[in-house]
Amino acid sequence: METFLSIRLTEMLQRRYRRRVPDVRVARPDECAADASRVIMDHLGSTDPVIGLATGRSTTALHRHLLSSHRAGRTDLGRATWVMLDEFVGIAPTDPRSFRNQLCRDFVTAFDAAATSLVGPDLGLVDPSAICTAFRSVASGLTPGVQVLGIGRNGHVGFNEPGSAADSGTRLVDLSASTLADLDPAEWPVHDRPARAVTRGIADIAAARTIVLLAFGTSKAGAIAAALNGPATADCPASLLRDHADLRVFVDRDAASLL
Ligand code: GLP
């Protein structure tokens, strides 16, 4: 039923907009995560695989699927170089809320105890410009075969906030009011919130051979509709990826409800 829905949805969008549209799969979140994990596992079979990782609730089930396949011997996560998409700046390297620490805790150290395969911003450099320059330099030679993305309610991908240009690269950004408002207040009390972040740019993301975009829940429905059906505009940075040659969108019915 869900597969039928996905095919119908892709065909419907294609007819309505008379152009190639991304592959949209509508299914339960866990099915989406399983399918997305297969895209990554396929890429893990290639030479020197590079995979771009996102952080956030949308990706936790994907990480779980990948880890269980690794433990069952169906894939070897240790073969890849894993590249972070973004990171807050202005927080300590030991801060458990950093994206690096979240990714290590939930995913990477389960197959790579020292997390040497995880490339990302080095918060130990402290100065935001130095963090950004070092990340840009280390990530420049690492174009992901698969880039995983979540999406913000305002259409951001990574920390490419509204206003981000299609040719933007790795850079320091100011977090938008809506992104700050979406931070969990239990984790990020108002007096203790980062104002800035470093992110790979839209052009870096678009360079990936395959992009996997995951979104679940009604709170993402507006962003998904704007990304796939609205104009391709910096106002909704995810829309700038819509014409990518291999964009695969995995959404549940709630996130697909405005398509
Ligand atoms: C943050 C991150 C994004 C992430 C997004 C969605 O803003 N910078 O990389 O994709 O949130 O997160 P979630 O999946 O928790 O909704």
PDB file of C-alpha atoms and ligand atoms in Angstrom:
ATOM      1  CA  MET A   1       0.000   0.000   0.000  1.00  0.00           C
ATOM      2  CA  GLU A   2       2.731   2.443   1.034  1.00  0.00           C
ATOM      3  CA  THR A   3       4.831   1.523  -2.025  1.00  0.00           C
ATOM      4  CA  PHE A   4       1.808   2.018  -4.260  1.00  0.00           C
ATOM      5  CA  LEU A   5       1.301   5.434  -2.646  1.00  0.00           C
ATOM      6  CA  SER A   6       4.931   6.403  -3.277  1.00  0.00           C
ATOM      7  CA  ILE A   7       4.765   5.466  -6.959  1.00  0.00           C
ATOM      8  CA  ARG A   8       1.477   7.315  -7.400  1.00  0.00           C
ATOM      9  CA  LEU A   9       2.880  10.371  -5.649  1.00  0.00           C
ATOM     10  CA  THR A  10       6.014  10.481  -7.812  1.00  0.00           C
ATOM     11  CA  GLU A  11       3.898  10.058 -10.981  1.00  0.00           C
ATOM     12  CA  MET A  12       1.427  12.690  -9.848  1.00  0.00           C
ATOM     13  CA  LEU A  13       4.174  15.253  -9.166  1.00  0.00           C
ATOM     14  CA  GLN A  14       5.767  14.426 -12.499  1.00  0.00           C
ATOM     15  CA  ARG A  15       2.507  15.023 -14.372  1.00  0.00           C
ATOM     16  CA  ARG A  16       1.664  18.157 -12.456  1.00  0.00           C
ATOM     17  CA  TYR A  17       5.024  19.846 -12.883  1.00  0.00           C
ATOM     18  CA  ARG A  18       6.004  18.315 -16.263  1.00  0.00           C
ATOM     19  CA  ARG A  19       9.555  17.796 -15.147  1.00  0.00           C
ATOM     20  CA  ARG A  20      11.692  15.102 -13.602  1.00  0.00           C
ATOM     21  CA  VAL A  21      10.900  14.935  -9.912  1.00  0.00           C
ATOM     22  CA  PRO A  22      12.839  13.394  -7.051  1.00  0.00           C
ATOM     23  CA  ASP A  23      12.120   9.853  -6.040  1.00  0.00           C
ATOM     24  CA  VAL A  24       9.631  10.186  -3.164  1.00  0.00           C
ATOM     25  CA  ARG A  25       9.003   7.190  -0.921  1.00  0.00           C
ATOM     26  CA  VAL A  26       6.109   7.467   1.519  1.00  0.00           C
ATOM     27  CA  ALA A  27       6.243   4.826   4.230  1.00  0.00           C
ATOM     28  CA  ARG A  28       6.398   4.346   7.967  1.00  0.00           C
ATOM     29  CA  PRO A  29       9.495   5.965   9.499  1.00  0.00           C
ATOM     30  CA  ASP A  30      11.088   2.618  10.230  1.00  0.00           C
ATOM     31  CA  GLU A  31      10.540   1.414   6.646  1.00  0.00           C
ATOM     32  CA  CYS A  32      12.029   4.650   5.360  1.00  0.00           C
ATOM     33  CA  ALA A  33      15.060   4.147   7.595  1.00  0.00           C
ATOM     34  CA  ALA A  34      15.471   0.557   6.378  1.00  0.00           C
ATOM     35  CA  ASP A  35      15.266   1.628   2.718  1.00  0.00           C
ATOM     36  CA  ALA A  36      17.639   4.532   3.249  1.00  0.00           C
ATOM     37  CA  SER A  37      20.101   2.213   5.007  1.00  0.00           C
ATOM     38  CA  ARG A  38      20.119   0.012   1.892  1.00  0.00           C
ATOM     39  CA  VAL A  39      21.136   2.995  -0.246  1.00  0.00           C
ATOM     40  CA  ILE A  40      24.092   3.520   2.072  1.00  0.00           C
ATOM     41  CA  MET A  41      24.981  -0.169   2.203  1.00  0.00           C
ATOM     42  CA  ASP A  42      25.054  -0.302  -1.604  1.00  0.00           C
ATOM     43  CA  HIS A  43      27.519   2.563  -1.583  1.00  0.00           C
ATOM     44  CA  LEU A  44      29.625   0.845   1.092  1.00  0.00           C
ATOM     45  CA  GLY A  45      30.430  -1.786  -1.524  1.00  0.00           C
ATOM     46  CA  SER A  46      32.239   0.786  -3.698  1.00  0.00           C
ATOM     47  CA  THR A  47      35.936   1.732  -3.564  1.00  0.00           C
ATOM     48  CA  ASP A  48      36.821   4.199  -0.769  1.00  0.00           C
ATOM     49  CA  PRO A  49      33.222   5.038   0.161  1.00  0.00           C
ATOM     50  CA  VAL A  50      32.522   8.477   1.605  1.00  0.00           C
ATOM     51  CA  ILE A  51      29.217   9.059   3.367  1.00  0.00           C
ATOM     52  CA  GLY A  52      27.906  12.387   4.617  1.00  0.00           C
ATOM     53  CA  LEU A  53      26.121  12.109   7.951  1.00  0.00           C
ATOM     54  CA  ALA A  54      23.396  14.331   9.368  1.00  0.00           C
ATOM     55  CA  THR A  55      22.360  14.593  12.993  1.00  0.00           C
ATOM     56  CA  GLY A  56      18.869  14.791  14.461  1.00  0.00           C
ATOM     57  CA  ARG A  57      15.843  12.696  15.280  1.00  0.00           C
ATOM     58  CA  SER A  58      15.157  11.920  11.623  1.00  0.00           C
ATOM     59  CA  THR A  59      18.369   9.941  11.312  1.00  0.00           C
ATOM     60  CA  THR A  60      18.459   7.883  14.508  1.00  0.00           C
ATOM     61  CA  ALA A  61      16.513   4.911  13.089  1.00  0.00           C
ATOM     62  CA  LEU A  62      18.725   4.961   9.998  1.00  0.00           C
ATOM     63  CA  HIS A  63      21.806   4.686  12.219  1.00  0.00           C
ATOM     64  CA  ARG A  64      20.162   1.858  14.154  1.00  0.00           C
ATOM     65  CA  HIS A  65      19.481  -0.085  10.936  1.00  0.00           C
ATOM     66  CA  LEU A  66      23.037   0.392   9.741  1.00  0.00           C
ATOM     67  CA  LEU A  67      24.444  -0.774  13.065  1.00  0.00           C
ATOM     68  CA  SER A  68      22.294  -3.893  13.161  1.00  0.00           C
ATOM     69  CA  SER A  69      23.343  -4.802   9.600  1.00  0.00           C
ATOM     70  CA  HIS A  70      26.968  -4.282  10.593  1.00  0.00           C
ATOM     71  CA  ARG A  71      26.596  -6.489  13.664  1.00  0.00           C
ATOM     72  CA  ALA A  72      24.895  -9.181  11.587  1.00  0.00           C
ATOM     73  CA  GLY A  73      27.836  -9.118   9.148  1.00  0.00           C
ATOM     74  CA  ARG A  74      25.740  -7.845   6.226  1.00  0.00           C
ATOM     75  CA  THR A  75      27.836  -4.707   5.817  1.00  0.00           C
ATOM     76  CA  ASP A  76      31.102  -3.251   7.059  1.00  0.00           C
ATOM     77  CA  LEU A  77      30.650   0.289   8.315  1.00  0.00           C
ATOM     78  CA  GLY A  78      34.391   0.430   9.021  1.00  0.00           C
ATOM     79  CA  ARG A  79      35.080   0.685   5.263  1.00  0.00           C
ATOM     80  CA  ALA A  80      33.781   4.236   4.952  1.00  0.00           C
ATOM     81  CA  THR A  81      34.978   7.729   5.679  1.00  0.00           C
ATOM     82  CA  TRP A  82      32.075   9.459   7.440  1.00  0.00           C
ATOM     83  CA  VAL A  83      31.815  13.215   7.022  1.00  0.00           C
ATOM     84  CA  MET A  84      29.775  15.468   9.258  1.00  0.00           C
ATOM     85  CA  LEU A  85      27.387  17.935   7.687  1.00  0.00           C
ATOM     86  CA  ASP A  86      27.324  20.614  10.338  1.00  0.00           C
ATOM     87  CA  GLU A  87      28.159  21.537  13.920  1.00  0.00           C
ATOM     88  CA  PHE A  88      27.390  24.240  16.433  1.00  0.00           C
ATOM     89  CA  VAL A  89      30.299  26.528  17.262  1.00  0.00           C
ATOM     90  CA  GLY A  90      30.923  28.289  20.563  1.00  0.00           C
ATOM     91  CA  ILE A  91      30.475  25.131  22.620  1.00  0.00           C
ATOM     92  CA  ALA A  92      33.176  23.020  24.246  1.00  0.00           C
ATOM     93  CA  PRO A  93      34.497  19.914  22.475  1.00  0.00           C
ATOM     94  CA  THR A  94      33.393  17.913  25.500  1.00  0.00           C
ATOM     95  CA  ASP A  95      29.817  19.238  25.329  1.00  0.00           C
ATOM     96  CA  PRO A  96      27.591  16.150  24.985  1.00  0.00           C
ATOM     97  CA  ARG A  97      25.210  18.213  22.792  1.00  0.00           C
ATOM     98  CA  SER A  98      27.781  18.718  20.038  1.00  0.00           C
ATOM     99  CA  PHE A  99      26.862  16.915  16.840  1.00  0.00           C
ATOM    100  CA  ARG A 100      30.208  15.117  16.887  1.00  0.00           C
ATOM    101  CA  ASN A 101      29.569  13.767  20.371  1.00  0.00           C
ATOM    102  CA  GLN A 102      25.999  12.758  19.435  1.00  0.00           C
ATOM    103  CA  LEU A 103      27.169  10.930  16.326  1.00  0.00           C
ATOM    104  CA  CYS A 104      29.960   9.187  18.220  1.00  0.00           C
ATOM    105  CA  ARG A 105      27.635   8.130  21.025  1.00  0.00           C
ATOM    106  CA  ASP A 106      24.751   6.948  18.828  1.00  0.00           C
ATOM    107  CA  PHE A 107      26.616   5.544  15.872  1.00  0.00           C
ATOM    108  CA  VAL A 108      30.310   5.792  15.073  1.00  0.00           C
ATOM    109  CA  THR A 109      32.003   4.414  18.184  1.00  0.00           C
ATOM    110  CA  ALA A 110      29.878   1.251  17.865  1.00  0.00           C
ATOM    111  CA  PHE A 111      32.022   0.199  14.894  1.00  0.00           C
ATOM    112  CA  ASP A 112      35.063   2.478  15.254  1.00  0.00           C
ATOM    113  CA  ALA A 113      35.987   2.846  18.925  1.00  0.00           C
ATOM    114  CA  ALA A 114      38.365   5.781  18.352  1.00  0.00           C
ATOM    115  CA  ALA A 115      36.027   7.432  15.783  1.00  0.00           C
ATOM    116  CA  THR A 116      38.982   8.058  13.454  1.00  0.00           C
ATOM    117  CA  SER A 117      36.688   7.531  10.445  1.00  0.00           C
ATOM    118  CA  LEU A 118      34.550  10.540  11.428  1.00  0.00           C
ATOM    119  CA  VAL A 119      35.674  13.781   9.773  1.00  0.00           C
ATOM    120  CA  GLY A 120      34.106  16.971  11.048  1.00  0.00           C
ATOM    121  CA  PRO A 121      34.615  20.367  12.610  1.00  0.00           C
ATOM    122  CA  ASP A 122      37.173  20.360  15.438  1.00  0.00           C
ATOM    123  CA  LEU A 123      35.676  22.274  18.358  1.00  0.00           C
ATOM    124  CA  GLY A 124      39.055  22.023  20.101  1.00  0.00           C
ATOM    125  CA  LEU A 125      40.274  24.829  17.820  1.00  0.00           C
ATOM    126  CA  VAL A 126      37.880  27.140  19.747  1.00  0.00           C
ATOM    127  CA  ASP A 127      38.038  30.106  17.309  1.00  0.00           C
ATOM    128  CA  PRO A 128      35.019  29.750  14.964  1.00  0.00           C
ATOM    129  CA  SER A 129      36.939  30.943  11.890  1.00  0.00           C
ATOM    130  CA  ALA A 130      39.731  28.455  12.567  1.00  0.00           C
ATOM    131  CA  ILE A 131      37.159  25.663  13.045  1.00  0.00           C
ATOM    132  CA  CYS A 132      35.560  26.555   9.723  1.00  0.00           C
ATOM    133  CA  THR A 133      38.826  26.896   7.774  1.00  0.00           C
ATOM    134  CA  ALA A 134      40.132  23.565   9.064  1.00  0.00           C
ATOM    135  CA  PHE A 135      36.837  21.795   8.294  1.00  0.00           C
ATOM    136  CA  ARG A 136      36.654  23.307   4.805  1.00  0.00           C
ATOM    137  CA  SER A 137      40.163  22.148   4.093  1.00  0.00           C
ATOM    138  CA  VAL A 138      39.724  18.601   5.402  1.00  0.00           C
ATOM    139  CA  ALA A 139      36.287  18.127   3.815  1.00  0.00           C
ATOM    140  CA  SER A 140      37.137  19.624   0.425  1.00  0.00           C
ATOM    141  CA  GLY A 141      38.559  16.369  -0.892  1.00  0.00           C
ATOM    142  CA  LEU A 142      35.681  14.309   0.488  1.00  0.00           C
ATOM    143  CA  THR A 143      32.693  14.318  -1.840  1.00  0.00           C
ATOM    144  CA  PRO A 144      30.106  11.919  -0.453  1.00  0.00           C
ATOM    145  CA  GLY A 145      28.783   9.093  -2.570  1.00  0.00           C
ATOM    146  CA  VAL A 146      25.708   9.384  -0.355  1.00  0.00           C
ATOM    147  CA  GLN A 147      24.792  12.489   1.634  1.00  0.00           C
ATOM    148  CA  VAL A 148      22.151  12.007   4.332  1.00  0.00           C
ATOM    149  CA  LEU A 149      19.970  15.007   5.180  1.00  0.00           C
ATOM    150  CA  GLY A 150      17.206  15.940   7.557  1.00  0.00           C
ATOM    151  CA  ILE A 151      15.256  19.144   6.993  1.00  0.00           C
ATOM    152  CA  GLY A 152      14.369  22.019   9.289  1.00  0.00           C
ATOM    153  CA  ARG A 153      10.830  23.414   9.514  1.00  0.00           C
ATOM    154  CA  ASN A 154      12.149  26.465   7.668  1.00  0.00           C
ATOM    155  CA  GLY A 155      13.546  24.304   4.856  1.00  0.00           C
ATOM    156  CA  HIS A 156      17.138  24.374   6.045  1.00  0.00           C
ATOM    157  CA  VAL A 157      19.448  21.482   5.235  1.00  0.00           C
ATOM    158  CA  GLY A 158      22.518  21.141   7.398  1.00  0.00           C
ATOM    159  CA  PHE A 159      22.641  24.681   8.749  1.00  0.00           C
ATOM    160  CA  ASN A 160      22.006  26.247   5.352  1.00  0.00           C
ATOM    161  CA  GLU A 161      19.400  28.642   6.597  1.00  0.00           C
ATOM    162  CA  PRO A 162      16.920  30.538   4.381  1.00  0.00           C
ATOM    163  CA  GLY A 163      18.940  32.925   2.207  1.00  0.00           C
ATOM    164  CA  SER A 164      21.635  30.323   1.483  1.00  0.00           C
ATOM    165  CA  ALA A 165      22.801  30.378  -2.129  1.00  0.00           C
ATOM    166  CA  ALA A 166      22.921  27.394  -4.459  1.00  0.00           C
ATOM    167  CA  ASP A 167      26.674  27.866  -4.862  1.00  0.00           C
ATOM    168  CA  SER A 168      27.378  28.189  -1.124  1.00  0.00           C
ATOM    169  CA  GLY A 169      30.288  26.234   0.314  1.00  0.00           C
ATOM    170  CA  THR A 170      31.444  25.269   3.791  1.00  0.00           C
ATOM    171  CA  ARG A 171      31.101  28.317   5.989  1.00  0.00           C
ATOM    172  CA  LEU A 172      30.150  29.879   9.295  1.00  0.00           C
ATOM    173  CA  VAL A 173      26.492  30.832   9.620  1.00  0.00           C
ATOM    174  CA  ASP A 174      24.243  32.653  12.078  1.00  0.00           C
ATOM    175  CA  LEU A 175      21.411  30.423  13.236  1.00  0.00           C
ATOM    176  CA  SER A 176      17.972  31.721  12.307  1.00  0.00           C
ATOM    177  CA  ALA A 177      15.368  32.601  14.913  1.00  0.00           C
ATOM    178  CA  SER A 178      13.204  29.680  13.796  1.00  0.00           C
ATOM    179  CA  THR A 179      16.069  27.175  14.108  1.00  0.00           C
ATOM    180  CA  LEU A 180      16.847  28.477  17.597  1.00  0.00           C
ATOM    181  CA  ALA A 181      13.154  28.262  18.510  1.00  0.00           C
ATOM    182  CA  ASP A 182      13.143  24.605  17.464  1.00  0.00           C
ATOM    183  CA  LEU A 183      15.981  23.638  19.811  1.00  0.00           C
ATOM    184  CA  ASP A 184      14.761  21.472  22.669  1.00  0.00           C
ATOM    185  CA  PRO A 185      14.576  23.855  25.669  1.00  0.00           C
ATOM    186  CA  ALA A 186      15.387  21.006  28.040  1.00  0.00           C
ATOM    187  CA  GLU A 187      18.653  20.472  26.210  1.00  0.00           C
ATOM    188  CA  TRP A 188      19.335  24.057  25.220  1.00  0.00           C
ATOM    189  CA  PRO A 189      18.053  26.506  27.864  1.00  0.00           C
ATOM    190  CA  VAL A 190      17.527  29.972  26.389  1.00  0.00           C
ATOM    191  CA  HIS A 191      20.574  31.463  28.190  1.00  0.00           C
ATOM    192  CA  ASP A 192      22.832  28.714  26.844  1.00  0.00           C
ATOM    193  CA  ARG A 193      22.238  28.502  23.110  1.00  0.00           C
ATOM    194  CA  PRO A 194      24.814  28.674  20.350  1.00  0.00           C
ATOM    195  CA  ALA A 195      24.255  31.586  17.969  1.00  0.00           C
ATOM    196  CA  ARG A 196      26.397  30.222  15.180  1.00  0.00           C
ATOM    197  CA  ALA A 197      27.302  27.035  13.401  1.00  0.00           C
ATOM    198  CA  VAL A 198      29.527  25.702  10.664  1.00  0.00           C
ATOM    199  CA  THR A 199      27.900  23.856   7.780  1.00  0.00           C
ATOM    200  CA  ARG A 200      28.764  22.284   4.481  1.00  0.00           C
ATOM    201  CA  GLY A 201      27.128  24.417   1.817  1.00  0.00           C
ATOM    202  CA  ILE A 202      24.410  23.703  -0.715  1.00  0.00           C
ATOM    203  CA  ALA A 203      27.060  23.238  -3.429  1.00  0.00           C
ATOM    204  CA  ASP A 204      28.931  20.703  -1.242  1.00  0.00           C
ATOM    205  CA  ILE A 205      25.702  18.772  -0.669  1.00  0.00           C
ATOM    206  CA  ALA A 206      24.726  18.920  -4.340  1.00  0.00           C
ATOM    207  CA  ALA A 207      28.105  17.433  -5.278  1.00  0.00           C
ATOM    208  CA  ALA A 208      27.140  14.125  -3.633  1.00  0.00           C
ATOM    209  CA  ARG A 209      26.257  11.385  -6.103  1.00  0.00           C
ATOM    210  CA  THR A 210      23.107  10.480  -4.157  1.00  0.00           C
ATOM    211  CA  ILE A 211      21.197  12.568  -1.618  1.00  0.00           C
ATOM    212  CA  VAL A 212      18.959  10.839   0.926  1.00  0.00           C
ATOM    213  CA  LEU A 213      16.494  13.239   2.581  1.00  0.00           C
ATOM    214  CA  LEU A 214      14.500  11.996   5.578  1.00  0.00           C
ATOM    215  CA  ALA A 215      11.527  13.801   7.125  1.00  0.00           C
ATOM    216  CA  PHE A 216       8.824  12.607   9.481  1.00  0.00           C
ATOM    217  CA  GLY A 217       5.835  14.218  11.160  1.00  0.00           C
ATOM    218  CA  THR A 218       3.410  17.021  10.369  1.00  0.00           C
ATOM    219  CA  SER A 219       5.892  19.652  11.538  1.00  0.00           C
ATOM    220  CA  LYS A 220       7.941  18.888   8.403  1.00  0.00           C
ATOM    221  CA  ALA A 221       5.011  18.855   5.944  1.00  0.00           C
ATOM    222  CA  GLY A 222       5.306  22.544   4.995  1.00  0.00           C
ATOM    223  CA  ALA A 223       9.060  22.316   4.423  1.00  0.00           C
ATOM    224  CA  ILE A 224       8.712  19.165   2.309  1.00  0.00           C
ATOM    225  CA  ALA A 225       5.954  20.717   0.198  1.00  0.00           C
ATOM    226  CA  ALA A 226       7.992  23.907  -0.307  1.00  0.00           C
ATOM    227  CA  ALA A 227      11.116  21.887  -1.118  1.00  0.00           C
ATOM    228  CA  LEU A 228       9.434  19.674  -3.709  1.00  0.00           C
ATOM    229  CA  ASN A 229       6.541  21.748  -5.065  1.00  0.00           C
ATOM    230  CA  GLY A 230       7.391  25.385  -4.482  1.00  0.00           C
ATOM    231  CA  PRO A 231       9.785  27.541  -6.464  1.00  0.00           C
ATOM    232  CA  ALA A 232      13.473  26.639  -6.291  1.00  0.00           C
ATOM    233  CA  THR A 233      14.562  29.509  -4.093  1.00  0.00           C
ATOM    234  CA  ALA A 234      17.034  30.396  -1.368  1.00  0.00           C
ATOM    235  CA  ASP A 235      13.993  31.048   0.836  1.00  0.00           C
ATOM    236  CA  CYS A 236      13.703  27.272   1.132  1.00  0.00           C
ATOM    237  CA  PRO A 237      17.276  25.969   0.818  1.00  0.00           C
ATOM    238  CA  ALA A 238      16.146  22.340   0.373  1.00  0.00           C
ATOM    239  CA  SER A 239      14.341  23.386  -2.824  1.00  0.00           C
ATOM    240  CA  LEU A 240      17.743  24.180  -4.369  1.00  0.00           C
ATOM    241  CA  LEU A 241      18.501  20.451  -4.349  1.00  0.00           C
ATOM    242  CA  ARG A 242      15.297  19.472  -6.115  1.00  0.00           C
ATOM    243  CA  ASP A 243      16.839  19.038  -9.543  1.00  0.00           C
ATOM    244  CA  HIS A 244      19.711  16.921  -8.269  1.00  0.00           C
ATOM    245  CA  ALA A 245      20.256  13.880 -10.490  1.00  0.00           C
ATOM    246  CA  ASP A 246      19.680  11.413  -7.653  1.00  0.00           C
ATOM    247  CA  LEU A 247      17.651  12.916  -4.808  1.00  0.00           C
ATOM    248  CA  ARG A 248      15.736  10.296  -2.837  1.00  0.00           C
ATOM    249  CA  VAL A 249      13.152  11.576  -0.401  1.00  0.00           C
ATOM    250  CA  PHE A 250      11.879   9.327   2.391  1.00  0.00           C
ATOM    251  CA  VAL A 251       8.853  10.672   4.230  1.00  0.00           C
ATOM    252  CA  ASP A 252       6.009   9.355   6.317  1.00  0.00           C
ATOM    253  CA  ARG A 253       2.381  10.172   5.493  1.00  0.00           C
ATOM    254  CA  ASP A 254       2.368  13.128   7.876  1.00  0.00           C
ATOM    255  CA  ALA A 255       5.402  14.766   6.283  1.00  0.00           C
ATOM    256  CA  ALA A 256       3.900  14.034   2.841  1.00  0.00           C
ATOM    257  CA  SER A 257       0.490  15.407   3.771  1.00  0.00           C
ATOM    258  CA  LEU A 258       0.863  18.738   1.901  1.00  0.00           C
ATOM    259  CA  LEU A 259       2.287  17.286  -1.308  1.00  0.00           C
TER     260      LEU A 259
HETATM  261  C1  GLP B   1      19.192  20.566  12.712  1.00  0.00           C
HETATM  262  C2  GLP B   1      20.405  20.138  11.907  1.00  0.00           C
HETATM  263  C3  GLP B   1      20.038  19.518  10.613  1.00  0.00           C
HETATM  264  C4  GLP B   1      18.935  18.536  10.821  1.00  0.00           C
HETATM  265  C5  GLP B   1      17.724  19.224  11.305  1.00  0.00           C
HETATM  266  C6  GLP B   1      16.532  18.296  11.484  1.00  0.00           C
HETATM  267  O1  GLP B   1      18.879  21.870  12.521  1.00  0.00           O
HETATM  268  N1  GLP B   1      21.294  21.211  11.626  1.00  0.00           N
HETATM  269  O2  GLP B   1      21.185  18.929  10.032  1.00  0.00           O
HETATM  270  O3  GLP B   1      18.682  17.920   9.588  1.00  0.00           O
HETATM  271  O4  GLP B   1      18.020  19.830  12.529  1.00  0.00           O
HETATM  272  O5  GLP B   1      16.599  17.660  12.713  1.00  0.00           O
HETATM  273  P1  GLP B   1      15.534  16.592  13.199  1.00  0.00           P
HETATM  274  O6  GLP B   1      15.780  15.387  12.377  1.00  0.00           O
HETATM  275  O7  GLP B   1      15.850  16.365  14.650  1.00  0.00           O
HETATM  276  O8  GLP B   1      14.204  17.172  12.993  1.00  0.00           O
END
